[in-house]
Amino acid sequence: MNRSTRARTLTGTALAVAAAMALSACGGNDDAASNAEPKKQTKSGEAAAVKNPIVASYDGGLYVLDGKNLKLANTIELPGFNRVNPAGDEDHVVISTDSGFRVFDAARQEFTDAEFKGSKPGHVVRHGGKTVLFTDGTGEVNVFDPADLAGGKQPEGRTYTSAEPHHGVAIELADGELVTTLGTEEKRTGALVLDKDDKEIARAENCPGVHGEAAAKDEVIGLGCEDGVLLYKDGKFTKVDAADDYARTGNQAGSDDSPILLGDYKTDPEAELERPTRISLIDTRTAKMKLVDLGTSYSFRSLARGPHGEALVLGTNGVLHVIDPETGKVEKKIDAVGDWTEPLDWQQPRPTLFVRDHTAYVSEPGKRRLHAFDLDSGEKLTSVTLPKATNELSGTVAGH
């Protein structure tokens, strides 16, 4: 496997926070809590519940913040490199740790008894009222209803084990079909579909280096390949070919309000780190791909979708681009952070975009800051300076 297709899996090694990003000053509102003293982790029931919490990782732990004013509610010590994903309800997030996926009650700032153990916990996918976990080290897929996380117990749900462990991803559709990737630790080739009884009903092995997924309007599923995008639609796979012989679209963002998927677009298989300036827009109605050059690079943590299906890209020029997915036109530019450079190591911090409803949260680790923007007006809502630079950025998200 070449370096540009290395699996982004958990290493379990705490990395030093990158302090080399020279970010220029960004104007805006005063800090919500510029020198806030973090609270210590409290026992069950002692901490006041946080409404609509935001969770950010740092080297050695997690910050839990109020989603409206970004005030620091609590600091949770957690060694290692930890990844953060929405669990699919109003209270919980899923933390990828050394031992596997752990469920964290962000509203109450405590870990629950729910845990899915296994080496190299990978992608967390929310769709159609279900949350799907893929454990790369075992190839195990776990599907559960996030409503079953209430009470802190282990949710019961569907399980499936891939033929071989690999850096994969899976998503369950409304009718119970499970779309999941095919591959080994050395090579990933495509995807298969299981019906609700785990019987294979479709397969495609023409998606080299398959990585990442996104769901578009009418429940069309896109999987990134090294030569385009693989779509699953109406019970069949369709390949969207890229314009270049090698064109990796390994990261995508979808919206239930749009038939068009947003993806990255990398064309150098030998690059240690390619910094593309073009994005891809994949029309699931026509199986065609459009490329848009933003004139600035971005990272895999730069892509998201807005409340109306807008395509959102945070550029290394510090601008949050709001793009009409139908035309590819940049309709709005929000000055979010200062200029930044993507680090060579994917686990090192860089400005990160997380969107919930009409609010875009953008981290600025070089300044230890976190900002919130109104996507409709483009105005900055608030900012906070935290004790340490953050890395992963996520929060609770109910409904999917």
mmCIF file of C-alpha atoms in Angstrom:
data_model
loop_
_atom_site.group_PDB
_atom_site.id
_atom_site.type_symbol
_atom_site.label_atom_id
_atom_site.label_comp_id
_atom_site.label_asym_id
_atom_site.label_seq_id
_atom_site.Cartn_x
_atom_site.Cartn_y
_atom_site.Cartn_z
ATOM 1 C CA MET A 1 0.000 0.000 0.000
ATOM 2 C CA ASN A 2 1.447 3.397 -0.928
ATOM 3 C CA ARG A 3 1.747 6.144 1.593
ATOM 4 C CA SER A 4 -1.209 8.139 0.317
ATOM 5 C CA THR A 5 -3.569 5.297 1.134
ATOM 6 C CA ARG A 6 -2.355 4.472 4.610
ATOM 7 C CA ALA A 7 -5.241 3.512 6.878
ATOM 8 C CA ARG A 8 -6.123 6.115 9.426
ATOM 9 C CA THR A 9 -6.404 3.794 12.367
ATOM 10 C CA LEU A 10 -5.799 4.213 16.038
ATOM 11 C CA THR A 11 -2.180 3.789 17.142
ATOM 12 C CA GLY A 12 -2.722 4.162 20.856
ATOM 13 C CA THR A 13 0.332 6.366 21.196
ATOM 14 C CA ALA A 14 -0.068 9.833 22.616
ATOM 15 C CA LEU A 15 1.423 12.331 20.218
ATOM 16 C CA ALA A 16 2.855 15.672 21.118
ATOM 17 C CA VAL A 17 0.635 18.562 20.235
ATOM 18 C CA ALA A 18 1.908 20.318 17.133
ATOM 19 C CA ALA A 19 2.983 23.800 18.076
ATOM 20 C CA ALA A 20 4.613 24.668 14.801
ATOM 21 C CA MET A 21 1.528 26.031 13.072
ATOM 22 C CA ALA A 22 2.018 29.763 12.760
ATOM 23 C CA LEU A 23 -1.507 31.076 12.608
ATOM 24 C CA SER A 24 -2.297 34.726 12.008
ATOM 25 C CA ALA A 25 -4.666 36.612 14.303
ATOM 26 C CA CYS A 26 -8.396 36.307 13.673
ATOM 27 C CA GLY A 27 -10.741 39.089 14.677
ATOM 28 C CA GLY A 28 -14.079 38.457 16.335
ATOM 29 C CA ASN A 29 -15.913 38.370 19.610
ATOM 30 C CA ASP A 30 -14.138 38.364 22.936
ATOM 31 C CA ASP A 31 -13.319 35.010 24.470
ATOM 32 C CA ALA A 32 -16.184 33.348 26.269
ATOM 33 C CA ALA A 33 -13.797 31.998 28.883
ATOM 34 C CA SER A 34 -10.255 32.869 27.901
ATOM 35 C CA ASN A 35 -8.607 31.653 31.099
ATOM 36 C CA ALA A 36 -11.207 29.253 32.390
ATOM 37 C CA GLU A 37 -10.014 26.851 35.053
ATOM 38 C CA PRO A 38 -11.073 23.354 33.985
ATOM 39 C CA LYS A 39 -13.149 21.363 36.426
ATOM 40 C CA LYS A 40 -11.898 17.975 37.506
ATOM 41 C CA GLN A 41 -13.700 14.777 36.579
ATOM 42 C CA THR A 42 -16.518 14.221 39.009
ATOM 43 C CA LYS A 43 -18.318 11.166 40.280
ATOM 44 C CA SER A 44 -21.627 10.094 38.769
ATOM 45 C CA GLY A 45 -24.398 12.575 39.434
ATOM 46 C CA GLU A 46 -22.186 15.360 40.817
ATOM 47 C CA ALA A 47 -21.586 17.319 37.624
ATOM 48 C CA ALA A 48 -24.322 19.527 36.255
ATOM 49 C CA ALA A 49 -25.585 18.302 32.891
ATOM 50 C CA VAL A 50 -24.280 20.136 29.833
ATOM 51 C CA LYS A 51 -26.792 21.010 27.134
ATOM 52 C CA ASN A 52 -25.803 20.239 23.539
ATOM 53 C CA PRO A 53 -22.209 19.477 24.548
ATOM 54 C CA ILE A 54 -19.170 19.833 22.326
ATOM 55 C CA VAL A 55 -16.293 17.436 22.977
ATOM 56 C CA ALA A 56 -12.720 18.156 21.906
ATOM 57 C CA SER A 57 -9.723 15.915 22.449
ATOM 58 C CA TYR A 58 -6.305 17.122 23.523
ATOM 59 C CA ASP A 59 -3.054 15.315 24.236
ATOM 60 C CA GLY A 60 -4.042 13.509 27.428
ATOM 61 C CA GLY A 61 -7.772 13.956 27.662
ATOM 62 C CA LEU A 62 -11.074 15.479 26.635
ATOM 63 C CA TYR A 63 -12.667 18.890 27.027
ATOM 64 C CA VAL A 64 -16.454 19.073 27.424
ATOM 65 C CA LEU A 65 -17.921 22.452 26.492
ATOM 66 C CA ASP A 66 -21.346 24.044 26.471
ATOM 67 C CA GLY A 67 -22.539 24.012 22.870
ATOM 68 C CA LYS A 68 -23.981 27.527 23.011
ATOM 69 C CA ASN A 69 -21.444 29.655 24.847
ATOM 70 C CA LEU A 70 -18.421 27.291 24.582
ATOM 71 C CA LYS A 71 -17.722 27.568 28.291
ATOM 72 C CA LEU A 72 -15.521 24.773 29.546
ATOM 73 C CA ALA A 73 -17.691 22.481 31.652
ATOM 74 C CA ASN A 74 -15.246 19.712 32.489
ATOM 75 C CA THR A 75 -11.873 18.173 31.727
ATOM 76 C CA ILE A 76 -11.597 14.389 31.507
ATOM 77 C CA GLU A 77 -8.171 12.782 31.703
ATOM 78 C CA LEU A 78 -7.719 10.051 29.075
ATOM 79 C CA PRO A 79 -4.205 9.062 27.953
ATOM 80 C CA GLY A 80 -3.423 8.163 24.352
ATOM 81 C CA PHE A 81 -4.578 9.386 20.978
ATOM 82 C CA ASN A 82 -8.372 9.386 21.135
ATOM 83 C CA ARG A 83 -10.915 9.997 18.400
ATOM 84 C CA VAL A 84 -14.354 11.520 18.977
ATOM 85 C CA ASN A 85 -17.601 10.869 17.055
ATOM 86 C CA PRO A 86 -21.297 11.589 17.642
ATOM 87 C CA ALA A 87 -23.129 8.543 19.000
ATOM 88 C CA GLY A 88 -26.438 9.600 17.478
ATOM 89 C CA ASP A 89 -28.395 11.022 20.416
ATOM 90 C CA GLU A 90 -28.517 14.185 22.505
ATOM 91 C CA ASP A 91 -26.196 12.980 25.256
ATOM 92 C CA HIS A 92 -23.455 10.662 24.036
ATOM 93 C CA VAL A 93 -20.331 10.554 21.896
ATOM 94 C CA VAL A 94 -18.233 7.542 20.930
ATOM 95 C CA ILE A 95 -14.547 7.665 21.862
ATOM 96 C CA SER A 96 -12.057 5.490 19.954
ATOM 97 C CA THR A 97 -9.434 4.461 22.515
ATOM 98 C CA ASP A 98 -6.578 1.973 22.836
ATOM 99 C CA SER A 99 -8.981 -0.772 23.947
ATOM 100 C CA GLY A 100 -11.835 -0.120 21.521
ATOM 101 C CA PHE A 101 -14.937 2.055 21.249
ATOM 102 C CA ARG A 102 -16.126 3.543 24.547
ATOM 103 C CA VAL A 103 -19.391 5.426 25.013
ATOM 104 C CA PHE A 104 -19.059 8.750 26.809
ATOM 105 C CA ASP A 105 -22.056 10.575 28.287
ATOM 106 C CA ALA A 106 -21.025 14.080 27.308
ATOM 107 C CA ALA A 107 -24.051 15.700 28.922
ATOM 108 C CA ARG A 108 -23.094 14.250 32.310
ATOM 109 C CA GLN A 109 -19.347 14.177 31.600
ATOM 110 C CA GLU A 110 -18.721 10.526 32.420
ATOM 111 C CA PHE A 111 -18.014 7.247 30.674
ATOM 112 C CA THR A 112 -20.842 4.714 30.666
ATOM 113 C CA ASP A 113 -20.634 0.922 30.908
ATOM 114 C CA ALA A 114 -21.136 0.633 27.135
ATOM 115 C CA GLU A 115 -17.970 -0.488 25.356
ATOM 116 C CA PHE A 116 -17.103 -2.360 22.164
ATOM 117 C CA LYS A 117 -13.669 -3.830 22.720
ATOM 118 C CA GLY A 118 -11.255 -4.556 19.896
ATOM 119 C CA SER A 119 -7.980 -3.382 18.415
ATOM 120 C CA LYS A 120 -7.853 -0.437 16.031
ATOM 121 C CA PRO A 121 -11.373 0.995 16.359
ATOM 122 C CA GLY A 122 -12.072 2.842 13.106
ATOM 123 C CA HIS A 123 -15.071 4.487 11.474
ATOM 124 C CA VAL A 124 -18.283 5.463 13.267
ATOM 125 C CA VAL A 125 -21.271 5.972 10.946
ATOM 126 C CA ARG A 126 -24.719 7.333 11.773
ATOM 127 C CA HIS A 127 -27.591 6.816 9.359
ATOM 128 C CA GLY A 128 -31.290 6.026 9.420
ATOM 129 C CA GLY A 129 -31.561 5.932 13.196
ATOM 130 C CA LYS A 130 -28.700 3.459 13.583
ATOM 131 C CA THR A 131 -25.053 3.843 14.560
ATOM 132 C CA VAL A 132 -22.467 1.502 13.033
ATOM 133 C CA LEU A 133 -18.969 0.819 14.366
ATOM 134 C CA PHE A 134 -16.186 -0.836 12.363
ATOM 135 C CA THR A 135 -13.256 -2.315 14.295
ATOM 136 C CA ASP A 136 -10.314 -2.538 11.900
ATOM 137 C CA GLY A 137 -8.236 -4.988 13.937
ATOM 138 C CA THR A 138 -10.962 -7.629 13.977
ATOM 139 C CA GLY A 139 -13.171 -6.723 11.019
ATOM 140 C CA GLU A 140 -16.167 -6.677 13.357
ATOM 141 C CA VAL A 141 -19.189 -4.512 12.609
ATOM 142 C CA ASN A 142 -21.551 -3.478 15.410
ATOM 143 C CA VAL A 143 -24.921 -1.859 14.726
ATOM 144 C CA PHE A 144 -27.125 -0.372 17.455
ATOM 145 C CA ASP A 145 -29.928 2.095 18.047
ATOM 146 C CA PRO A 146 -28.456 5.103 19.898
ATOM 147 C CA ALA A 147 -31.683 5.395 21.892
ATOM 148 C CA ASP A 148 -30.573 2.211 23.652
ATOM 149 C CA LEU A 149 -27.624 4.087 25.178
ATOM 150 C CA ALA A 150 -29.973 5.678 27.705
ATOM 151 C CA GLY A 151 -29.219 4.517 31.213
ATOM 152 C CA GLY A 152 -25.577 3.860 30.463
ATOM 153 C CA LYS A 153 -26.002 0.212 29.544
ATOM 154 C CA GLN A 154 -24.466 -1.802 26.724
ATOM 155 C CA PRO A 155 -26.816 -1.609 23.715
ATOM 156 C CA GLU A 156 -27.842 -4.819 22.011
ATOM 157 C CA GLY A 157 -27.772 -4.899 18.243
ATOM 158 C CA ARG A 158 -26.591 -6.499 15.058
ATOM 159 C CA THR A 159 -23.072 -7.848 14.612
ATOM 160 C CA TYR A 160 -21.189 -8.974 11.529
ATOM 161 C CA THR A 161 -17.585 -10.041 11.081
ATOM 162 C CA SER A 162 -15.786 -9.314 7.809
ATOM 163 C CA ALA A 163 -14.008 -12.143 6.011
ATOM 164 C CA GLU A 164 -10.703 -10.523 6.954
ATOM 165 C CA PRO A 165 -9.744 -7.590 9.191
ATOM 166 C CA HIS A 166 -9.064 -4.358 7.323
ATOM 167 C CA HIS A 167 -9.471 -0.592 7.579
ATOM 168 C CA GLY A 168 -13.118 -0.594 6.643
ATOM 169 C CA VAL A 169 -16.495 1.032 7.064
ATOM 170 C CA ALA A 170 -20.128 -0.071 7.130
ATOM 171 C CA ILE A 171 -23.549 1.547 7.015
ATOM 172 C CA GLU A 172 -27.030 0.113 7.589
ATOM 173 C CA LEU A 173 -29.921 1.289 5.417
ATOM 174 C CA ALA A 174 -33.518 1.842 6.468
ATOM 175 C CA ASP A 175 -34.625 -1.572 5.173
ATOM 176 C CA GLY A 176 -31.918 -3.385 7.140
ATOM 177 C CA GLU A 177 -29.446 -3.814 4.283
ATOM 178 C CA LEU A 178 -25.843 -3.551 5.443
ATOM 179 C CA VAL A 179 -23.272 -2.058 3.075
ATOM 180 C CA THR A 180 -19.759 -2.983 4.205
ATOM 181 C CA THR A 181 -16.294 -2.896 2.678
ATOM 182 C CA LEU A 182 -14.177 -5.751 1.332
ATOM 183 C CA GLY A 183 -10.460 -6.068 1.903
ATOM 184 C CA THR A 184 -7.471 -7.301 3.827
ATOM 185 C CA GLU A 185 -4.811 -5.504 5.833
ATOM 186 C CA GLU A 186 -2.777 -5.195 2.620
ATOM 187 C CA LYS A 187 -5.445 -4.474 0.010
ATOM 188 C CA ARG A 188 -8.999 -3.114 -0.091
ATOM 189 C CA THR A 189 -11.085 -3.812 -3.190
ATOM 190 C CA GLY A 190 -14.748 -2.870 -2.863
ATOM 191 C CA ALA A 191 -17.928 -3.604 -0.950
ATOM 192 C CA LEU A 192 -20.757 -6.059 -0.469
ATOM 193 C CA VAL A 193 -24.356 -5.758 0.694
ATOM 194 C CA LEU A 194 -26.142 -8.056 3.138
ATOM 195 C CA ASP A 195 -29.900 -8.171 3.579
ATOM 196 C CA LYS A 196 -31.469 -7.950 7.030
ATOM 197 C CA ASP A 197 -30.819 -11.692 7.474
ATOM 198 C CA ASP A 198 -27.118 -11.326 6.589
ATOM 199 C CA LYS A 199 -27.507 -12.931 3.156
ATOM 200 C CA GLU A 200 -25.246 -11.402 0.513
ATOM 201 C CA ILE A 201 -27.309 -9.703 -2.200
ATOM 202 C CA ALA A 202 -24.777 -7.512 -4.023
ATOM 203 C CA ARG A 203 -21.031 -7.198 -4.436
ATOM 204 C CA ALA A 204 -18.575 -4.900 -6.254
ATOM 205 C CA GLU A 205 -14.823 -5.361 -6.402
ATOM 206 C CA ASN A 206 -13.943 -2.454 -8.672
ATOM 207 C CA CYS A 207 -13.163 0.106 -5.973
ATOM 208 C CA PRO A 208 -9.416 -0.066 -5.250
ATOM 209 C CA GLY A 209 -8.365 1.357 -1.885
ATOM 210 C CA VAL A 210 -11.986 1.764 -0.784
ATOM 211 C CA HIS A 211 -12.170 4.250 2.082
ATOM 212 C CA GLY A 212 -14.883 6.307 3.725
ATOM 213 C CA GLU A 213 -18.593 6.614 3.081
ATOM 214 C CA ALA A 214 -21.381 9.157 2.807
ATOM 215 C CA ALA A 215 -25.147 9.021 2.313
ATOM 216 C CA ALA A 216 -26.944 11.311 -0.126
ATOM 217 C CA LYS A 217 -30.610 12.125 -0.664
ATOM 218 C CA ASP A 218 -32.851 9.083 -1.267
ATOM 219 C CA GLU A 219 -30.382 6.925 0.648
ATOM 220 C CA VAL A 220 -27.750 6.631 -2.069
ATOM 221 C CA ILE A 221 -24.464 5.486 -0.520
ATOM 222 C CA GLY A 222 -21.065 6.591 -1.798
ATOM 223 C CA LEU A 223 -17.754 4.856 -1.081
ATOM 224 C CA GLY A 224 -14.449 6.461 -1.999
ATOM 225 C CA CYS A 225 -12.025 4.705 -4.374
ATOM 226 C CA GLU A 226 -8.591 5.455 -5.844
ATOM 227 C CA ASP A 227 -10.134 5.962 -9.287
ATOM 228 C CA GLY A 228 -13.532 7.458 -8.510
ATOM 229 C CA VAL A 229 -16.516 6.708 -6.284
ATOM 230 C CA LEU A 230 -18.638 3.577 -5.882
ATOM 231 C CA LEU A 231 -22.371 4.227 -5.495
ATOM 232 C CA TYR A 232 -24.972 1.848 -4.066
ATOM 233 C CA LYS A 233 -28.411 2.816 -5.313
ATOM 234 C CA ASP A 234 -31.685 0.907 -5.761
ATOM 235 C CA GLY A 235 -30.047 -2.414 -4.978
ATOM 236 C CA LYS A 236 -27.163 -2.046 -7.440
ATOM 237 C CA PHE A 237 -23.598 -0.756 -7.472
ATOM 238 C CA THR A 238 -22.554 1.919 -9.975
ATOM 239 C CA LYS A 239 -19.033 3.253 -10.496
ATOM 240 C CA VAL A 240 -18.389 6.964 -10.956
ATOM 241 C CA ASP A 241 -15.116 7.251 -12.833
ATOM 242 C CA ALA A 242 -12.665 10.022 -12.044
ATOM 243 C CA ALA A 243 -11.019 12.155 -14.736
ATOM 244 C CA ASP A 244 -7.531 11.055 -13.692
ATOM 245 C CA ASP A 245 -6.118 7.510 -13.742
ATOM 246 C CA TYR A 246 -5.322 7.842 -10.038
ATOM 247 C CA ALA A 247 -7.778 10.011 -8.137
ATOM 248 C CA ARG A 248 -8.403 9.172 -4.507
ATOM 249 C CA THR A 249 -11.679 10.367 -3.013
ATOM 250 C CA GLY A 250 -11.196 8.805 0.396
ATOM 251 C CA ASN A 251 -13.176 11.328 2.440
ATOM 252 C CA GLN A 252 -16.757 12.307 1.721
ATOM 253 C CA ALA A 253 -19.588 14.253 3.321
ATOM 254 C CA GLY A 254 -23.266 13.726 2.499
ATOM 255 C CA SER A 255 -26.610 15.329 3.242
ATOM 256 C CA ASP A 256 -30.145 13.932 3.242
ATOM 257 C CA ASP A 257 -31.160 17.187 1.548
ATOM 258 C CA SER A 258 -28.805 16.866 -1.416
ATOM 259 C CA PRO A 259 -28.284 14.229 -4.138
ATOM 260 C CA ILE A 260 -24.684 15.399 -4.452
ATOM 261 C CA LEU A 261 -21.812 14.112 -2.330
ATOM 262 C CA LEU A 262 -18.819 16.239 -1.357
ATOM 263 C CA GLY A 263 -15.426 14.575 -1.545
ATOM 264 C CA ASP A 264 -11.733 15.321 -1.518
ATOM 265 C CA TYR A 265 -9.584 14.665 -4.624
ATOM 266 C CA LYS A 266 -5.957 13.517 -4.557
ATOM 267 C CA THR A 267 -3.997 12.573 -7.685
ATOM 268 C CA ASP A 268 -0.442 11.826 -6.532
ATOM 269 C CA PRO A 269 -0.048 8.215 -5.329
ATOM 270 C CA GLU A 270 3.591 8.792 -4.335
ATOM 271 C CA ALA A 271 3.098 11.921 -2.239
ATOM 272 C CA GLU A 272 4.048 11.715 1.424
ATOM 273 C CA LEU A 273 1.267 14.220 1.972
ATOM 274 C CA GLU A 274 -0.681 15.669 -0.919
ATOM 275 C CA ARG A 275 -2.301 19.038 -0.289
ATOM 276 C CA PRO A 276 -5.038 19.221 -2.933
ATOM 277 C CA THR A 277 -6.866 22.403 -3.885
ATOM 278 C CA ARG A 278 -9.639 20.676 -5.827
ATOM 279 C CA ILE A 279 -12.729 19.089 -4.322
ATOM 280 C CA SER A 280 -15.102 16.627 -5.985
ATOM 281 C CA LEU A 281 -18.883 16.899 -6.232
ATOM 282 C CA ILE A 282 -20.478 13.552 -7.085
ATOM 283 C CA ASP A 283 -23.990 13.694 -8.548
ATOM 284 C CA THR A 284 -25.715 10.473 -7.495
ATOM 285 C CA ARG A 285 -28.516 11.045 -10.047
ATOM 286 C CA THR A 286 -26.217 11.043 -13.071
ATOM 287 C CA ALA A 287 -23.167 9.189 -11.667
ATOM 288 C CA LYS A 288 -20.968 12.089 -12.774
ATOM 289 C CA MET A 289 -18.190 13.888 -10.921
ATOM 290 C CA LYS A 290 -17.476 17.614 -11.036
ATOM 291 C CA LEU A 291 -14.194 19.114 -9.830
ATOM 292 C CA VAL A 292 -13.963 22.559 -8.235
ATOM 293 C CA ASP A 293 -10.649 24.296 -7.570
ATOM 294 C CA LEU A 294 -10.882 26.376 -4.402
ATOM 295 C CA GLY A 295 -7.450 27.934 -4.798
ATOM 296 C CA THR A 296 -6.484 26.756 -1.319
ATOM 297 C CA SER A 297 -5.682 23.352 0.151
ATOM 298 C CA TYR A 298 -7.604 21.617 2.920
ATOM 299 C CA SER A 299 -7.385 18.473 5.068
ATOM 300 C CA PHE A 300 -9.532 15.414 5.733
ATOM 301 C CA ARG A 301 -10.992 17.262 8.735
ATOM 302 C CA SER A 302 -12.135 20.152 6.525
ATOM 303 C CA LEU A 303 -15.279 18.680 4.929
ATOM 304 C CA ALA A 304 -18.863 18.962 6.195
ATOM 305 C CA ARG A 305 -22.414 19.722 5.097
ATOM 306 C CA GLY A 306 -24.679 22.569 6.144
ATOM 307 C CA PRO A 307 -28.333 22.540 7.288
ATOM 308 C CA HIS A 308 -29.608 23.130 3.744
ATOM 309 C CA GLY A 309 -27.272 20.664 2.060
ATOM 310 C CA GLU A 310 -24.508 23.201 1.469
ATOM 311 C CA ALA A 311 -21.028 21.825 0.859
ATOM 312 C CA LEU A 312 -18.583 23.195 3.432
ATOM 313 C CA VAL A 313 -14.791 23.219 3.148
ATOM 314 C CA LEU A 314 -12.331 24.790 5.605
ATOM 315 C CA GLY A 315 -9.289 25.925 3.632
ATOM 316 C CA THR A 316 -5.706 26.370 4.806
ATOM 317 C CA ASN A 317 -6.191 30.068 4.041
ATOM 318 C CA GLY A 318 -8.444 30.115 7.116
ATOM 319 C CA VAL A 319 -11.644 30.562 5.096
ATOM 320 C CA LEU A 320 -14.739 28.431 5.513
ATOM 321 C CA HIS A 321 -16.130 28.024 1.996
ATOM 322 C CA VAL A 322 -19.910 27.633 1.640
ATOM 323 C CA ILE A 323 -20.526 25.979 -1.725
ATOM 324 C CA ASP A 324 -23.662 25.330 -3.775
ATOM 325 C CA PRO A 325 -23.292 21.616 -4.567
ATOM 326 C CA GLU A 326 -25.411 21.866 -7.710
ATOM 327 C CA THR A 327 -23.280 24.538 -9.386
ATOM 328 C CA GLY A 328 -19.995 24.261 -7.520
ATOM 329 C CA LYS A 329 -20.094 28.022 -6.903
ATOM 330 C CA VAL A 330 -18.660 29.381 -3.657
ATOM 331 C CA GLU A 331 -21.621 31.358 -2.341
ATOM 332 C CA LYS A 332 -20.107 32.586 0.898
ATOM 333 C CA LYS A 333 -16.679 32.916 2.478
ATOM 334 C CA ILE A 334 -16.416 33.018 6.258
ATOM 335 C CA ASP A 335 -13.113 34.159 7.751
ATOM 336 C CA ALA A 336 -12.814 31.483 10.396
ATOM 337 C CA VAL A 337 -9.175 31.164 11.507
ATOM 338 C CA GLY A 338 -5.726 32.298 10.454
ATOM 339 C CA ASP A 339 -3.632 30.678 7.734
ATOM 340 C CA TRP A 340 -2.463 27.171 8.622
ATOM 341 C CA THR A 341 -0.439 24.293 7.220
ATOM 342 C CA GLU A 342 -1.527 20.679 7.316
ATOM 343 C CA PRO A 343 0.992 18.612 9.336
ATOM 344 C CA LEU A 344 2.608 15.548 7.773
ATOM 345 C CA ASP A 345 1.324 13.186 10.471
ATOM 346 C CA TRP A 346 -2.461 12.768 10.273
ATOM 347 C CA GLN A 347 -2.733 12.410 14.057
ATOM 348 C CA GLN A 348 -1.281 15.848 14.720
ATOM 349 C CA PRO A 349 -3.684 18.746 15.366
ATOM 350 C CA ARG A 350 -4.887 21.046 12.632
ATOM 351 C CA PRO A 351 -7.937 23.330 12.346
ATOM 352 C CA THR A 352 -10.986 21.094 12.317
ATOM 353 C CA LEU A 353 -14.591 21.640 11.235
ATOM 354 C CA PHE A 354 -17.633 20.210 13.024
ATOM 355 C CA VAL A 355 -21.174 21.222 12.044
ATOM 356 C CA ARG A 356 -24.362 20.820 14.047
ATOM 357 C CA ASP A 357 -27.637 22.300 12.819
ATOM 358 C CA HIS A 358 -26.913 25.902 11.748
ATOM 359 C CA THR A 359 -23.663 26.266 13.697
ATOM 360 C CA ALA A 360 -20.149 25.568 12.450
ATOM 361 C CA TYR A 361 -17.525 24.909 15.121
ATOM 362 C CA VAL A 362 -13.923 25.486 14.037
ATOM 363 C CA SER A 363 -10.865 24.747 16.135
ATOM 364 C CA GLU A 364 -7.640 26.766 15.946
ATOM 365 C CA PRO A 365 -5.105 24.628 17.830
ATOM 366 C CA GLY A 366 -2.140 26.914 17.168
ATOM 367 C CA LYS A 367 -3.864 29.522 19.351
ATOM 368 C CA ARG A 368 -5.678 27.029 21.637
ATOM 369 C CA ARG A 369 -8.952 28.532 20.433
ATOM 370 C CA LEU A 370 -12.355 27.261 19.418
ATOM 371 C CA HIS A 371 -14.899 29.327 17.484
ATOM 372 C CA ALA A 372 -18.608 29.038 16.672
ATOM 373 C CA PHE A 373 -20.146 30.575 13.518
ATOM 374 C CA ASP A 374 -23.708 31.004 12.324
ATOM 375 C CA LEU A 375 -23.782 29.411 8.871
ATOM 376 C CA ASP A 376 -26.771 31.427 7.678
ATOM 377 C CA SER A 377 -25.366 34.863 8.509
ATOM 378 C CA GLY A 378 -21.669 34.021 8.516
ATOM 379 C CA GLU A 379 -21.291 35.827 11.840
ATOM 380 C CA LYS A 380 -19.050 34.616 14.629
ATOM 381 C CA LEU A 381 -21.158 33.668 17.621
ATOM 382 C CA THR A 382 -18.451 33.204 20.224
ATOM 383 C CA SER A 383 -14.889 32.049 20.841
ATOM 384 C CA VAL A 384 -12.998 30.437 23.695
ATOM 385 C CA THR A 385 -9.338 29.915 24.542
ATOM 386 C CA LEU A 386 -8.634 26.535 26.138
ATOM 387 C CA PRO A 387 -5.803 25.421 28.439
ATOM 388 C CA LYS A 388 -4.289 23.172 25.752
ATOM 389 C CA ALA A 389 -4.475 22.865 21.970
ATOM 390 C CA THR A 390 -7.264 20.584 20.764
ATOM 391 C CA ASN A 391 -7.136 17.883 18.114
ATOM 392 C CA GLU A 392 -10.386 15.980 17.381
ATOM 393 C CA LEU A 393 -13.609 18.001 17.509
ATOM 394 C CA SER A 394 -17.138 16.630 17.710
ATOM 395 C CA GLY A 395 -20.312 16.694 19.791
ATOM 396 C CA THR A 396 -23.709 15.193 20.382
ATOM 397 C CA VAL A 397 -26.000 14.980 17.365
ATOM 398 C CA ALA A 398 -29.527 13.648 17.704
ATOM 399 C CA GLY A 399 -31.273 12.163 14.689
ATOM 400 C CA HIS A 400 -29.645 11.227 11.382
#
